[in-house]
Amino acid sequence: MLDQKVKEYNQTFFIEKDPVSIPHRFQQLQDIEIAGFFAALFAWGNRTSIINSCTRLLNAMDNAPFDFVTNYKESDLKPLLGFVHRTFNATDLFWLLQFLKRHYAEHVSLEIAFAQFLHPLSTDVSQALIGFHNYVFAIPEAPERTKKHIATPAKNSACKRLNMFLRWMVRDDNALMTQPVDFGLWKQIKPSMLICPLDVHVGNVARRLSLLERQQNDWKAAQELTEYLRKFDKNDPVKYDFALFGLGVIERF
């Protein structure tokens, strides 16, 4: 049943009304990474609201996020002073823009910001997410309030939004679909290492299907669910996110 639901929802039509539509507006690797990063960070609440907030941000970047991140001056930030998406505000945005500017000054891709923290014995992306959080906030001036927007397994967060971002960047359906939902652009992280994005809807469906026993939607629960999904496909367990999300959000299972 889950395999059938993956086939049903892992289709090009899924893109239009989902936050993944935001990075799909672009062709360049870095534009996709930056647009996807913010789309994932904003991905809680109503999907229409998420897409609208992303569109406002990209419009302020002249719909050229990589060029904006690498070349913006302080005066270019003035139109963003009032930017808000739920509890995410301009303070958070400006810090993350600074972080991205520093990172891309030294690296071609955002992938290394995660992959550099993996080691040969890593079985999932736990260390990548912990390392990424510490990397973003390595400078002492980092605003304390912004740290809650970059989740980490070190605090037992389910890290739903970052796991979704990694799914977009890592999973590769390019051989199967003309326009796949996930991009498959990053190659240093294996799809088998991904952790299923766990939110209220996915958690509820997983418990109803006896895929998950733990009651809290935290990192341990995300790992438990993913470990069960590996029984179905050890190389690509997170493809079942399409099935669980579709059942929970679209079908109200």
PDB file of C-alpha atoms in Angstrom:
ATOM      1  CA  MET A   1       0.000   0.000   0.000  1.00  0.00           C
ATOM      2  CA  LEU A   2       2.804   2.429   0.870  1.00  0.00           C
ATOM      3  CA  ASP A   3       4.642   1.657  -2.375  1.00  0.00           C
ATOM      4  CA  GLN A   4       1.445   2.430  -4.280  1.00  0.00           C
ATOM      5  CA  LYS A   5       1.023   5.735  -2.427  1.00  0.00           C
ATOM      6  CA  VAL A   6       4.638   6.687  -3.227  1.00  0.00           C
ATOM      7  CA  LYS A   7       3.911   6.150  -6.925  1.00  0.00           C
ATOM      8  CA  GLU A   8       0.709   8.147  -6.575  1.00  0.00           C
ATOM      9  CA  TYR A   9       2.198  11.229  -4.898  1.00  0.00           C
ATOM     10  CA  ASN A  10       5.812  11.233  -6.096  1.00  0.00           C
ATOM     11  CA  GLN A  11       4.696  12.866  -9.323  1.00  0.00           C
ATOM     12  CA  THR A  12       5.341  16.180 -11.054  1.00  0.00           C
ATOM     13  CA  PHE A  13       1.854  17.468 -10.150  1.00  0.00           C
ATOM     14  CA  PHE A  14       2.914  17.380  -6.478  1.00  0.00           C
ATOM     15  CA  ILE A  15       5.334  20.263  -7.045  1.00  0.00           C
ATOM     16  CA  GLU A  16       2.878  23.072  -7.811  1.00  0.00           C
ATOM     17  CA  LYS A  17       1.222  23.498  -4.398  1.00  0.00           C
ATOM     18  CA  ASP A  18       4.166  22.368  -2.248  1.00  0.00           C
ATOM     19  CA  PRO A  19       7.069  24.482  -0.902  1.00  0.00           C
ATOM     20  CA  VAL A  20       9.374  22.428  -3.158  1.00  0.00           C
ATOM     21  CA  SER A  21       7.914  24.528  -5.998  1.00  0.00           C
ATOM     22  CA  ILE A  22      10.128  27.413  -4.797  1.00  0.00           C
ATOM     23  CA  PRO A  23      13.527  25.878  -5.679  1.00  0.00           C
ATOM     24  CA  HIS A  24      11.944  24.465  -8.848  1.00  0.00           C
ATOM     25  CA  ARG A  25      11.779  28.027 -10.161  1.00  0.00           C
ATOM     26  CA  PHE A  26      15.543  27.943 -10.714  1.00  0.00           C
ATOM     27  CA  GLN A  27      18.134  26.092 -12.784  1.00  0.00           C
ATOM     28  CA  GLN A  28      21.483  27.041 -11.212  1.00  0.00           C
ATOM     29  CA  LEU A  29      22.709  24.815  -8.371  1.00  0.00           C
ATOM     30  CA  GLN A  30      23.282  27.635  -5.889  1.00  0.00           C
ATOM     31  CA  ASP A  31      19.945  29.309  -6.658  1.00  0.00           C
ATOM     32  CA  ILE A  32      18.198  25.973  -6.026  1.00  0.00           C
ATOM     33  CA  GLU A  33      20.102  25.484  -2.758  1.00  0.00           C
ATOM     34  CA  ILE A  34      19.344  28.951  -1.376  1.00  0.00           C
ATOM     35  CA  ALA A  35      15.702  29.004  -2.475  1.00  0.00           C
ATOM     36  CA  GLY A  36      15.244  25.462  -1.146  1.00  0.00           C
ATOM     37  CA  PHE A  37      16.922  26.303   2.154  1.00  0.00           C
ATOM     38  CA  PHE A  38      14.563  29.184   2.897  1.00  0.00           C
ATOM     39  CA  ALA A  39      11.527  27.305   1.563  1.00  0.00           C
ATOM     40  CA  ALA A  40      12.300  24.470   3.967  1.00  0.00           C
ATOM     41  CA  LEU A  41      12.893  26.831   6.911  1.00  0.00           C
ATOM     42  CA  PHE A  42       9.523  28.506   6.288  1.00  0.00           C
ATOM     43  CA  ALA A  43       7.743  25.163   5.894  1.00  0.00           C
ATOM     44  CA  TRP A  44       5.449  25.099   8.861  1.00  0.00           C
ATOM     45  CA  GLY A  45       1.819  26.089   8.748  1.00  0.00           C
ATOM     46  CA  ASN A  46      -0.355  26.630   5.689  1.00  0.00           C
ATOM     47  CA  ARG A  47       1.361  25.713   2.408  1.00  0.00           C
ATOM     48  CA  THR A  48      -0.067  28.745   0.606  1.00  0.00           C
ATOM     49  CA  SER A  49       1.335  31.035   3.318  1.00  0.00           C
ATOM     50  CA  ILE A  50       4.728  29.329   3.055  1.00  0.00           C
ATOM     51  CA  ILE A  51       4.882  29.822  -0.712  1.00  0.00           C
ATOM     52  CA  ASN A  52       3.745  33.458  -0.400  1.00  0.00           C
ATOM     53  CA  SER A  53       6.474  34.227   2.152  1.00  0.00           C
ATOM     54  CA  CYS A  54       9.096  32.595  -0.069  1.00  0.00           C
ATOM     55  CA  THR A  55       7.873  34.604  -3.053  1.00  0.00           C
ATOM     56  CA  ARG A  56       8.130  37.868  -1.090  1.00  0.00           C
ATOM     57  CA  LEU A  57      11.692  37.017  -0.082  1.00  0.00           C
ATOM     58  CA  LEU A  58      12.747  36.041  -3.602  1.00  0.00           C
ATOM     59  CA  ASN A  59      11.169  39.172  -5.085  1.00  0.00           C
ATOM     60  CA  ALA A  60      13.272  41.254  -2.688  1.00  0.00           C
ATOM     61  CA  MET A  61      16.298  39.337  -4.013  1.00  0.00           C
ATOM     62  CA  ASP A  62      15.303  40.197  -7.608  1.00  0.00           C
ATOM     63  CA  ASN A  63      14.653  36.481  -8.062  1.00  0.00           C
ATOM     64  CA  ALA A  64      18.397  35.876  -8.221  1.00  0.00           C
ATOM     65  CA  PRO A  65      19.155  34.463  -4.746  1.00  0.00           C
ATOM     66  CA  PHE A  66      22.772  33.420  -5.357  1.00  0.00           C
ATOM     67  CA  ASP A  67      23.704  36.756  -6.903  1.00  0.00           C
ATOM     68  CA  PHE A  68      21.959  38.571  -4.053  1.00  0.00           C
ATOM     69  CA  VAL A  69      23.603  36.485  -1.304  1.00  0.00           C
ATOM     70  CA  THR A  70      27.093  36.879  -2.703  1.00  0.00           C
ATOM     71  CA  ASN A  71      26.902  40.573  -3.645  1.00  0.00           C
ATOM     72  CA  TYR A  72      24.379  42.335  -1.385  1.00  0.00           C
ATOM     73  CA  LYS A  73      25.310  45.541   0.404  1.00  0.00           C
ATOM     74  CA  GLU A  74      23.728  46.848   3.596  1.00  0.00           C
ATOM     75  CA  SER A  75      21.491  49.181   1.609  1.00  0.00           C
ATOM     76  CA  ASP A  76      20.071  46.180  -0.287  1.00  0.00           C
ATOM     77  CA  LEU A  77      18.661  44.828   2.985  1.00  0.00           C
ATOM     78  CA  LYS A  78      16.378  47.803   3.662  1.00  0.00           C
ATOM     79  CA  PRO A  79      13.379  46.309   1.795  1.00  0.00           C
ATOM     80  CA  LEU A  80      13.686  43.258   4.069  1.00  0.00           C
ATOM     81  CA  LEU A  81      13.651  45.104   7.407  1.00  0.00           C
ATOM     82  CA  GLY A  82       9.985  44.266   7.953  1.00  0.00           C
ATOM     83  CA  PHE A  83      10.166  40.683   6.717  1.00  0.00           C
ATOM     84  CA  VAL A  84       8.229  38.205   8.902  1.00  0.00           C
ATOM     85  CA  HIS A  85       7.075  34.632   8.479  1.00  0.00           C
ATOM     86  CA  ARG A  86       5.406  33.403  11.644  1.00  0.00           C
ATOM     87  CA  THR A  87       8.179  33.655  14.298  1.00  0.00           C
ATOM     88  CA  PHE A  88      10.940  34.112  11.692  1.00  0.00           C
ATOM     89  CA  ASN A  89      11.866  37.782  11.321  1.00  0.00           C
ATOM     90  CA  ALA A  90      14.454  40.108   9.790  1.00  0.00           C
ATOM     91  CA  THR A  91      17.018  39.405  12.530  1.00  0.00           C
ATOM     92  CA  ASP A  92      16.939  35.721  11.635  1.00  0.00           C
ATOM     93  CA  LEU A  93      16.984  36.444   7.916  1.00  0.00           C
ATOM     94  CA  PHE A  94      19.941  38.824   8.072  1.00  0.00           C
ATOM     95  CA  TRP A  95      22.030  36.383  10.088  1.00  0.00           C
ATOM     96  CA  LEU A  96      21.357  33.553   7.668  1.00  0.00           C
ATOM     97  CA  LEU A  97      22.156  35.800   4.706  1.00  0.00           C
ATOM     98  CA  GLN A  98      25.481  36.648   6.371  1.00  0.00           C
ATOM     99  CA  PHE A  99      26.135  32.972   6.946  1.00  0.00           C
ATOM    100  CA  LEU A 100      25.389  32.079   3.315  1.00  0.00           C
ATOM    101  CA  LYS A 101      27.563  34.949   2.070  1.00  0.00           C
ATOM    102  CA  ARG A 102      30.512  33.704   4.159  1.00  0.00           C
ATOM    103  CA  HIS A 103      29.949  30.104   3.115  1.00  0.00           C
ATOM    104  CA  TYR A 104      29.730  30.731  -0.630  1.00  0.00           C
ATOM    105  CA  ALA A 105      32.834  32.922  -0.473  1.00  0.00           C
ATOM    106  CA  GLU A 106      34.754  29.719   0.269  1.00  0.00           C
ATOM    107  CA  HIS A 107      32.646  26.893  -1.175  1.00  0.00           C
ATOM    108  CA  VAL A 108      30.853  26.187  -4.443  1.00  0.00           C
ATOM    109  CA  SER A 109      27.893  24.395  -2.875  1.00  0.00           C
ATOM    110  CA  LEU A 110      25.949  24.314   0.381  1.00  0.00           C
ATOM    111  CA  GLU A 111      26.332  20.520   0.394  1.00  0.00           C
ATOM    112  CA  ILE A 112      29.715  20.657   2.151  1.00  0.00           C
ATOM    113  CA  ALA A 113      28.094  22.573   5.037  1.00  0.00           C
ATOM    114  CA  PHE A 114      26.381  19.277   5.918  1.00  0.00           C
ATOM    115  CA  ALA A 115      28.582  16.580   4.377  1.00  0.00           C
ATOM    116  CA  GLN A 116      31.843  17.732   6.009  1.00  0.00           C
ATOM    117  CA  PHE A 117      30.581  16.467   9.370  1.00  0.00           C
ATOM    118  CA  LEU A 118      29.885  12.906   8.233  1.00  0.00           C
ATOM    119  CA  HIS A 119      32.437  10.157   8.765  1.00  0.00           C
ATOM    120  CA  PRO A 120      32.838   6.703   7.200  1.00  0.00           C
ATOM    121  CA  LEU A 121      30.867   5.022  10.006  1.00  0.00           C
ATOM    122  CA  SER A 122      27.899   7.408   9.834  1.00  0.00           C
ATOM    123  CA  THR A 123      24.652   5.488   9.318  1.00  0.00           C
ATOM    124  CA  ASP A 124      22.392   8.531   9.083  1.00  0.00           C
ATOM    125  CA  VAL A 125      22.603  12.321   8.897  1.00  0.00           C
ATOM    126  CA  SER A 126      22.644  12.962  12.661  1.00  0.00           C
ATOM    127  CA  GLN A 127      26.206  14.287  12.711  1.00  0.00           C
ATOM    128  CA  ALA A 128      25.618  16.299   9.540  1.00  0.00           C
ATOM    129  CA  LEU A 129      22.704  18.148  11.156  1.00  0.00           C
ATOM    130  CA  ILE A 130      24.489  18.684  14.464  1.00  0.00           C
ATOM    131  CA  GLY A 131      27.559  19.932  12.635  1.00  0.00           C
ATOM    132  CA  PHE A 132      25.527  22.212  10.389  1.00  0.00           C
ATOM    133  CA  HIS A 133      23.835  23.889  13.369  1.00  0.00           C
ATOM    134  CA  ASN A 134      27.201  24.514  15.024  1.00  0.00           C
ATOM    135  CA  TYR A 135      28.656  25.738  11.722  1.00  0.00           C
ATOM    136  CA  VAL A 136      25.875  28.299  11.189  1.00  0.00           C
ATOM    137  CA  PHE A 137      26.323  29.675  14.702  1.00  0.00           C
ATOM    138  CA  ALA A 138      30.104  29.338  15.018  1.00  0.00           C
ATOM    139  CA  ILE A 139      30.571  33.096  15.362  1.00  0.00           C
ATOM    140  CA  PRO A 140      29.916  34.460  18.890  1.00  0.00           C
ATOM    141  CA  GLU A 141      27.798  37.337  17.544  1.00  0.00           C
ATOM    142  CA  ALA A 142      25.122  34.914  16.347  1.00  0.00           C
ATOM    143  CA  PRO A 143      21.667  35.968  17.634  1.00  0.00           C
ATOM    144  CA  GLU A 144      20.353  33.529  20.201  1.00  0.00           C
ATOM    145  CA  ARG A 145      16.803  33.774  18.887  1.00  0.00           C
ATOM    146  CA  THR A 146      17.815  32.492  15.445  1.00  0.00           C
ATOM    147  CA  LYS A 147      19.139  29.196  16.796  1.00  0.00           C
ATOM    148  CA  LYS A 148      15.624  27.801  17.155  1.00  0.00           C
ATOM    149  CA  HIS A 149      15.150  28.034  13.398  1.00  0.00           C
ATOM    150  CA  ILE A 150      18.086  25.714  12.649  1.00  0.00           C
ATOM    151  CA  ALA A 151      17.097  22.542  14.487  1.00  0.00           C
ATOM    152  CA  THR A 152      19.610  19.999  15.759  1.00  0.00           C
ATOM    153  CA  PRO A 153      19.415  16.378  16.943  1.00  0.00           C
ATOM    154  CA  ALA A 154      21.619  17.475  19.845  1.00  0.00           C
ATOM    155  CA  LYS A 155      18.440  18.981  21.350  1.00  0.00           C
ATOM    156  CA  ASN A 156      16.355  15.957  20.307  1.00  0.00           C
ATOM    157  CA  SER A 157      14.452  17.992  17.716  1.00  0.00           C
ATOM    158  CA  ALA A 158      12.809  16.014  14.934  1.00  0.00           C
ATOM    159  CA  CYS A 159      14.522  18.440  12.500  1.00  0.00           C
ATOM    160  CA  LYS A 160      11.587  18.054  10.120  1.00  0.00           C
ATOM    161  CA  ARG A 161      12.394  21.059   7.948  1.00  0.00           C
ATOM    162  CA  LEU A 162      16.102  20.338   7.522  1.00  0.00           C
ATOM    163  CA  ASN A 163      15.381  16.666   6.833  1.00  0.00           C
ATOM    164  CA  MET A 164      12.952  17.788   4.141  1.00  0.00           C
ATOM    165  CA  PHE A 165      15.601  20.086   2.656  1.00  0.00           C
ATOM    166  CA  LEU A 166      18.082  17.194   2.577  1.00  0.00           C
ATOM    167  CA  ARG A 167      15.455  14.983   0.922  1.00  0.00           C
ATOM    168  CA  TRP A 168      15.010  17.583  -1.821  1.00  0.00           C
ATOM    169  CA  MET A 169      18.742  17.913  -2.426  1.00  0.00           C
ATOM    170  CA  VAL A 170      19.800  14.253  -2.084  1.00  0.00           C
ATOM    171  CA  ARG A 171      17.042  11.945  -3.382  1.00  0.00           C
ATOM    172  CA  ASP A 172      17.448  11.276  -7.099  1.00  0.00           C
ATOM    173  CA  ASP A 173      14.483  10.226  -9.243  1.00  0.00           C
ATOM    174  CA  ASN A 174      15.935  11.731 -12.423  1.00  0.00           C
ATOM    175  CA  ALA A 175      16.151   8.352 -14.162  1.00  0.00           C
ATOM    176  CA  LEU A 176      12.472   7.686 -13.465  1.00  0.00           C
ATOM    177  CA  MET A 177      10.765  11.018 -14.078  1.00  0.00           C
ATOM    178  CA  THR A 178      10.944  13.858 -16.601  1.00  0.00           C
ATOM    179  CA  GLN A 179      10.556  16.445 -13.828  1.00  0.00           C
ATOM    180  CA  PRO A 180      11.178  14.746 -10.473  1.00  0.00           C
ATOM    181  CA  VAL A 181      10.026  16.332  -7.233  1.00  0.00           C
ATOM    182  CA  ASP A 182      13.403  15.882  -5.520  1.00  0.00           C
ATOM    183  CA  PHE A 183      16.492  17.251  -7.239  1.00  0.00           C
ATOM    184  CA  GLY A 184      19.213  14.658  -6.563  1.00  0.00           C
ATOM    185  CA  LEU A 185      21.936  17.323  -6.838  1.00  0.00           C
ATOM    186  CA  TRP A 186      24.036  16.340  -3.830  1.00  0.00           C
ATOM    187  CA  LYS A 187      26.164  13.193  -4.071  1.00  0.00           C
ATOM    188  CA  GLN A 188      28.226  13.190  -0.845  1.00  0.00           C
ATOM    189  CA  ILE A 189      25.202  12.159   1.248  1.00  0.00           C
ATOM    190  CA  LYS A 190      23.586   8.828   0.403  1.00  0.00           C
ATOM    191  CA  PRO A 191      19.773   8.581   0.192  1.00  0.00           C
ATOM    192  CA  SER A 192      20.011   5.611   2.577  1.00  0.00           C
ATOM    193  CA  MET A 193      21.303   7.997   5.279  1.00  0.00           C
ATOM    194  CA  LEU A 194      18.366  10.399   5.134  1.00  0.00           C
ATOM    195  CA  ILE A 195      15.869  10.637   7.998  1.00  0.00           C
ATOM    196  CA  CYS A 196      12.154  10.906   7.274  1.00  0.00           C
ATOM    197  CA  PRO A 197      10.759  14.418   7.850  1.00  0.00           C
ATOM    198  CA  LEU A 198       8.498  13.949  10.865  1.00  0.00           C
ATOM    199  CA  ASP A 199       5.625  16.320  11.587  1.00  0.00           C
ATOM    200  CA  VAL A 200       2.228  15.892  13.238  1.00  0.00           C
ATOM    201  CA  HIS A 201       0.562  14.476  10.108  1.00  0.00           C
ATOM    202  CA  VAL A 202       3.338  12.010   9.236  1.00  0.00           C
ATOM    203  CA  GLY A 203       3.610  10.937  12.876  1.00  0.00           C
ATOM    204  CA  ASN A 204      -0.117  10.310  13.205  1.00  0.00           C
ATOM    205  CA  VAL A 205      -0.272   8.224  10.027  1.00  0.00           C
ATOM    206  CA  ALA A 206       2.846   6.264  11.007  1.00  0.00           C
ATOM    207  CA  ARG A 207       1.339   5.372  14.388  1.00  0.00           C
ATOM    208  CA  ARG A 208      -1.960   4.314  12.835  1.00  0.00           C
ATOM    209  CA  LEU A 209      -0.017   1.995  10.514  1.00  0.00           C
ATOM    210  CA  SER A 210       2.077   0.677  13.445  1.00  0.00           C
ATOM    211  CA  LEU A 211       5.283   2.009  11.909  1.00  0.00           C
ATOM    212  CA  LEU A 212       6.043   4.133  14.969  1.00  0.00           C
ATOM    213  CA  GLU A 213       5.526   3.501  18.680  1.00  0.00           C
ATOM    214  CA  ARG A 214       7.167   6.556  20.245  1.00  0.00           C
ATOM    215  CA  GLN A 215       4.548   9.213  21.072  1.00  0.00           C
ATOM    216  CA  GLN A 216       6.707  12.359  20.934  1.00  0.00           C
ATOM    217  CA  ASN A 217       7.605  13.766  17.516  1.00  0.00           C
ATOM    218  CA  ASP A 218      11.306  14.130  18.270  1.00  0.00           C
ATOM    219  CA  TRP A 219      14.633  12.941  16.848  1.00  0.00           C
ATOM    220  CA  LYS A 220      14.340   9.502  18.408  1.00  0.00           C
ATOM    221  CA  ALA A 221      10.910   9.093  16.820  1.00  0.00           C
ATOM    222  CA  ALA A 222      12.213  10.237  13.420  1.00  0.00           C
ATOM    223  CA  GLN A 223      15.007   7.664  13.654  1.00  0.00           C
ATOM    224  CA  GLU A 224      12.599   4.944  14.782  1.00  0.00           C
ATOM    225  CA  LEU A 225      10.235   5.608  11.881  1.00  0.00           C
ATOM    226  CA  THR A 226      13.064   5.707   9.345  1.00  0.00           C
ATOM    227  CA  GLU A 227      14.524   2.468  10.667  1.00  0.00           C
ATOM    228  CA  TYR A 228      11.150   0.795  10.084  1.00  0.00           C
ATOM    229  CA  LEU A 229      10.940   2.267   6.572  1.00  0.00           C
ATOM    230  CA  ARG A 230      14.366   0.809   5.807  1.00  0.00           C
ATOM    231  CA  LYS A 231      12.739  -2.626   6.061  1.00  0.00           C
ATOM    232  CA  PHE A 232      10.778  -1.697   2.927  1.00  0.00           C
ATOM    233  CA  ASP A 233      13.645  -0.006   1.063  1.00  0.00           C
ATOM    234  CA  LYS A 234      17.052   0.144   2.742  1.00  0.00           C
ATOM    235  CA  ASN A 235      18.540   2.304  -0.012  1.00  0.00           C
ATOM    236  CA  ASP A 236      15.786   4.921  -0.169  1.00  0.00           C
ATOM    237  CA  PRO A 237      13.632   4.805   2.972  1.00  0.00           C
ATOM    238  CA  VAL A 238      12.606   8.464   2.823  1.00  0.00           C
ATOM    239  CA  LYS A 239      10.680   8.012  -0.432  1.00  0.00           C
ATOM    240  CA  TYR A 240       7.870   6.879   1.876  1.00  0.00           C
ATOM    241  CA  ASP A 241       7.562  10.467   3.068  1.00  0.00           C
ATOM    242  CA  PHE A 242       5.416  10.978  -0.041  1.00  0.00           C
ATOM    243  CA  ALA A 243       3.059   8.190   1.077  1.00  0.00           C
ATOM    244  CA  LEU A 244       2.791   9.265   4.712  1.00  0.00           C
ATOM    245  CA  PHE A 245       2.381  12.949   3.836  1.00  0.00           C
ATOM    246  CA  GLY A 246      -0.190  12.200   1.143  1.00  0.00           C
ATOM    247  CA  LEU A 247      -2.206   9.978   3.457  1.00  0.00           C
ATOM    248  CA  GLY A 248      -2.097  12.487   6.304  1.00  0.00           C
ATOM    249  CA  VAL A 249      -2.459  15.878   4.623  1.00  0.00           C
ATOM    250  CA  ILE A 250      -4.271  15.130   1.371  1.00  0.00           C
ATOM    251  CA  GLU A 251      -6.386  12.099   2.246  1.00  0.00           C
ATOM    252  CA  ARG A 252      -6.879  12.932   5.957  1.00  0.00           C
ATOM    253  CA  PHE A 253      -6.180   9.268   6.771  1.00  0.00           C
TER     254      PHE A 253
END
